[in-house]
Tab-separated table of C-alpha atoms in Angstrom:
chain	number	residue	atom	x	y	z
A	1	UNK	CA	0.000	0.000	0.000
A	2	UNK	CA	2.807	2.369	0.880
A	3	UNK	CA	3.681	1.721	-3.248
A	4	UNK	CA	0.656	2.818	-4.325
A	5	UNK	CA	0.471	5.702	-2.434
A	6	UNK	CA	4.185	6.555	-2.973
A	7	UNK	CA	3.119	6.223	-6.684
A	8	UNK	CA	0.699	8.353	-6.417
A	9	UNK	CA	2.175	10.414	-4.681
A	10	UNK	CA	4.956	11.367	-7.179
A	11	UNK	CA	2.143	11.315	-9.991
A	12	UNK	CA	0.642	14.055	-8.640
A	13	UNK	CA	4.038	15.917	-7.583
A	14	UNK	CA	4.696	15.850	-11.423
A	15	UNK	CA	0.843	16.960	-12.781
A	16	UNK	CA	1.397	20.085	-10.037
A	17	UNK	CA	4.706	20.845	-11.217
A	18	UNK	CA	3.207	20.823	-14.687
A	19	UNK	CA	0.482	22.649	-13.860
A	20	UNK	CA	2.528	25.380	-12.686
A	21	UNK	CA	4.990	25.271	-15.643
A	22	UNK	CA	2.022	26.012	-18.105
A	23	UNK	CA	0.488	28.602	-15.604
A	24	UNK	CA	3.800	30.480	-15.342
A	25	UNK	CA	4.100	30.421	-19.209
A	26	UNK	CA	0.136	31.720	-19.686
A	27	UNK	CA	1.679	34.335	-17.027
A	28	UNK	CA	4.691	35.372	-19.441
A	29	UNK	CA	2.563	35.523	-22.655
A	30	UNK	CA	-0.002	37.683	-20.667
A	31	UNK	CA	2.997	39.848	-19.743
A	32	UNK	CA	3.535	40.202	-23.705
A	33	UNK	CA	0.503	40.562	-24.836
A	34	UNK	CA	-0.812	43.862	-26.463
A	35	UNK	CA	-2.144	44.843	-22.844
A	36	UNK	CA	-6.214	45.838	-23.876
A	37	UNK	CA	-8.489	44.530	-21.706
A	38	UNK	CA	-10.728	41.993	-23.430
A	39	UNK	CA	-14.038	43.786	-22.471
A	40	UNK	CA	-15.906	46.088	-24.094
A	41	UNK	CA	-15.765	48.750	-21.628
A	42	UNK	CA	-15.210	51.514	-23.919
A	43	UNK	CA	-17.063	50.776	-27.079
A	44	UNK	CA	-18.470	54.299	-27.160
A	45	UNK	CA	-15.204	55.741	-26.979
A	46	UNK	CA	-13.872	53.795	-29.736
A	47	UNK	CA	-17.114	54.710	-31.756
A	48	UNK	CA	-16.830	58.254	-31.081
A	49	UNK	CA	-12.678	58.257	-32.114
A	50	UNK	CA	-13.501	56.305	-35.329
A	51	UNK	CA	-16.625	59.264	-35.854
A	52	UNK	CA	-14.272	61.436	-35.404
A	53	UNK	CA	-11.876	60.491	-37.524
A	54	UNK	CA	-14.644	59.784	-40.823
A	55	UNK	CA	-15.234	63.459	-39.942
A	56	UNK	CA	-11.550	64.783	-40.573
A	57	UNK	CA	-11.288	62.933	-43.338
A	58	UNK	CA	-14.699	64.289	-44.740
A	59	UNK	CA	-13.288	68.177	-43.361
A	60	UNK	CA	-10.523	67.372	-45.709
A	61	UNK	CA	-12.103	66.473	-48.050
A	62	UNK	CA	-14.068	69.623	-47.980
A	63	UNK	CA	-11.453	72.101	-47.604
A	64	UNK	CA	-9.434	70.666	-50.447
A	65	UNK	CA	-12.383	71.660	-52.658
A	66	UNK	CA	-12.668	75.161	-50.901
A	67	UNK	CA	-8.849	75.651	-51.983
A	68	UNK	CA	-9.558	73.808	-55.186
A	69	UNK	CA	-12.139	76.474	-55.694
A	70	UNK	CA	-9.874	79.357	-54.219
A	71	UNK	CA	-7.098	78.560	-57.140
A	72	UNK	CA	-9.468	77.711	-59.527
A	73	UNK	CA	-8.902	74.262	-60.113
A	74	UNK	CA	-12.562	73.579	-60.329
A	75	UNK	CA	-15.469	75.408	-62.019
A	76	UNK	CA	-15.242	77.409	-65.410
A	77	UNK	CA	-14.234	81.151	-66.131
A	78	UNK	CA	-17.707	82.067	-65.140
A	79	UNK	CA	-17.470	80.683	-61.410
A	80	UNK	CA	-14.228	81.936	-61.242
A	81	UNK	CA	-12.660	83.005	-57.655
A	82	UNK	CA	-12.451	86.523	-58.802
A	83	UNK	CA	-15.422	86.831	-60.351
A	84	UNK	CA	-17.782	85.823	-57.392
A	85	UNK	CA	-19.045	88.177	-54.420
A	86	UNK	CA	-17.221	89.300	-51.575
A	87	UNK	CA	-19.413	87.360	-49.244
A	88	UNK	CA	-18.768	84.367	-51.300
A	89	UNK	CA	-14.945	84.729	-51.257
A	90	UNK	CA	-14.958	85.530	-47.235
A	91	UNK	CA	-16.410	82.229	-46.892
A	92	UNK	CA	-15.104	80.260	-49.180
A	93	UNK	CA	-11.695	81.273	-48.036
A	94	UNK	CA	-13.113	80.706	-44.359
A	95	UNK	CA	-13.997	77.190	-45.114
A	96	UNK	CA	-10.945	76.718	-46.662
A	97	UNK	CA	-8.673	77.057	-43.594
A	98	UNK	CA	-11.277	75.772	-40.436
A	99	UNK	CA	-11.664	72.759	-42.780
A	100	UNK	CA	-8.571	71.445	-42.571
A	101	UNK	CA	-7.873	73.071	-39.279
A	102	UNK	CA	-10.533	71.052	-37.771
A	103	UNK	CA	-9.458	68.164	-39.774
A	104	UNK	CA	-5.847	68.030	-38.089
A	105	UNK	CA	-8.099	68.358	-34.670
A	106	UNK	CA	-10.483	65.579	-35.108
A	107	UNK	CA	-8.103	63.329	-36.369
A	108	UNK	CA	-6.046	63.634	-33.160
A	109	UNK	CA	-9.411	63.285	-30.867
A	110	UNK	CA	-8.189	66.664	-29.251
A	111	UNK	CA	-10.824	68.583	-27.916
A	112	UNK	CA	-10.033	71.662	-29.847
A	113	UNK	CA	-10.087	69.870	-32.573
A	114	UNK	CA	-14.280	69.361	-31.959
A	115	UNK	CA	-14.807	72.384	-31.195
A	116	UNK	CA	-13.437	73.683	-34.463
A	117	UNK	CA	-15.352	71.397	-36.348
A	118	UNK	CA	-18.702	72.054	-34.135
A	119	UNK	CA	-18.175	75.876	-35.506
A	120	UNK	CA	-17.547	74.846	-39.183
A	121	UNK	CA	-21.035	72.805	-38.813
A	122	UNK	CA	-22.848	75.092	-37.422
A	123	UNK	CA	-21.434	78.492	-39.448
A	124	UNK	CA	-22.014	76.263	-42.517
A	125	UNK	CA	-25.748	76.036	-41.545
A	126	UNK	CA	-26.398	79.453	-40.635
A	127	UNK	CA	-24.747	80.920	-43.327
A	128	UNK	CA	-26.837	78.141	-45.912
A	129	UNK	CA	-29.875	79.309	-43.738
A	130	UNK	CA	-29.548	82.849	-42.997
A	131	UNK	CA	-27.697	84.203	-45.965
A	132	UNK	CA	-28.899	81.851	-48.912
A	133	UNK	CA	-27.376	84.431	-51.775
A	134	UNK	CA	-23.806	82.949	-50.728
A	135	UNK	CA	-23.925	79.450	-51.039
A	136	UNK	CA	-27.724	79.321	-52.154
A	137	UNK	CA	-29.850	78.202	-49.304
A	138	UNK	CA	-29.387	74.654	-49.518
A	139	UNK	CA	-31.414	72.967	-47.292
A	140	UNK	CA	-30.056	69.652	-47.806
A	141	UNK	CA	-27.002	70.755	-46.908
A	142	UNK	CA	-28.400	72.288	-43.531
A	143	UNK	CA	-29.755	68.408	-43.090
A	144	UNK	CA	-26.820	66.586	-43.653
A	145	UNK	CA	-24.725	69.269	-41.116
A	146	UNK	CA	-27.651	69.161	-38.565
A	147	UNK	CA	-27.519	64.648	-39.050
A	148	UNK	CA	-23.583	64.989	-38.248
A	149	UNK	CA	-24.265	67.214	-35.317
A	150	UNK	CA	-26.788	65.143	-33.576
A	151	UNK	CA	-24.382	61.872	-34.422
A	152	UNK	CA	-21.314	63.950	-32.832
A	153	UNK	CA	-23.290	64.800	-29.730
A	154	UNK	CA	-24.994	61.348	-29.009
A	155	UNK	CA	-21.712	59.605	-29.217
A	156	UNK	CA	-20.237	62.348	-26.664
A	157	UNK	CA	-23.384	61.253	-24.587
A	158	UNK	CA	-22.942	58.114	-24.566
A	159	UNK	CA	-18.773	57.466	-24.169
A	160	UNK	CA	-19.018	59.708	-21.438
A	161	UNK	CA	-21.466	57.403	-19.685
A	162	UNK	CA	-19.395	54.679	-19.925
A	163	UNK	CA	-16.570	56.446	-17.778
A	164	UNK	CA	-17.280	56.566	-14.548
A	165	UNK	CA	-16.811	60.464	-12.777
């Protein structure tokens, strides 16, 4: 009996020592690892950063073609730069730097860099709204801006929920 127990005994001396071999090499792969938690914990967050970032590159995207328009890359002799109003050239010009201003912001995440863009949406709106002889009143436009403002501000909502105060 004192055999079988001896046997035994060693058995299981060599399954703990294994045990612990493979739980001190999960340990030093864990150490290795990329480090992100495995949970979802901040899926708004990451929603809002990748938002953010389809916005700079749409704000690029957008103030390219205010420059484009600037230097007269597109558009005829007619639409020319110098041949529009002053009020059209103030804010084409405007758009033409907080576009890519903003851009450089939201692409970072900073929060400068929403605020700028928060001001290009909403003077793009009031000035399609309020002053339709610029631009010409679009109201689709004023839709689409108003759609990317409510977007902005209920992903804001909701990653700030999900860290605590």
């Amino acid at each position: 009996m004192s055999e079988i127990s001896t046997r035994d005994a060693a058995r299981d001396n060599a399954r703990d020592s294994a045990r612990e071999s493979a739980r001190e090499s999960a340990m030093s792969v864990a150490a290795i690892s990329t480090g992100r938690p495995e949970s979802d914990d901040n899926v708004w967050t990451r929603r809002l950063v990748l938002f953010l970032r389809l916005m700079a590159l749409l704000s690029i995207l957008k103030g390219l073609y205010h420059w484009a328009q600037v230097t007269g890359f597109v558009g005829g002799e007619d639409e020319a730069f110098e041949n529009q109003s002053m009020a059209w050239q103030a804010a084409t010009v405007y758009f033409a730097v907080i576009e890519l201003v903003a851009a450089v912001g939201l692409w970072l995440a900073t929060p400068w860099g929403a605020v700028v863009w928060l001001t290009t949406v909403v003077s793009m709106a009031v000035i399609e709204l309020m002053f339709p002889g610029i631009y010409g009143g679009s109201l689709v436009v004023v839709a689409v801006e108003a759609i990317m403002l409510a977007a902005y501000l209920a992903l804001a909502w909701m990653a700030a929920r999900e860290r605590p105060p």
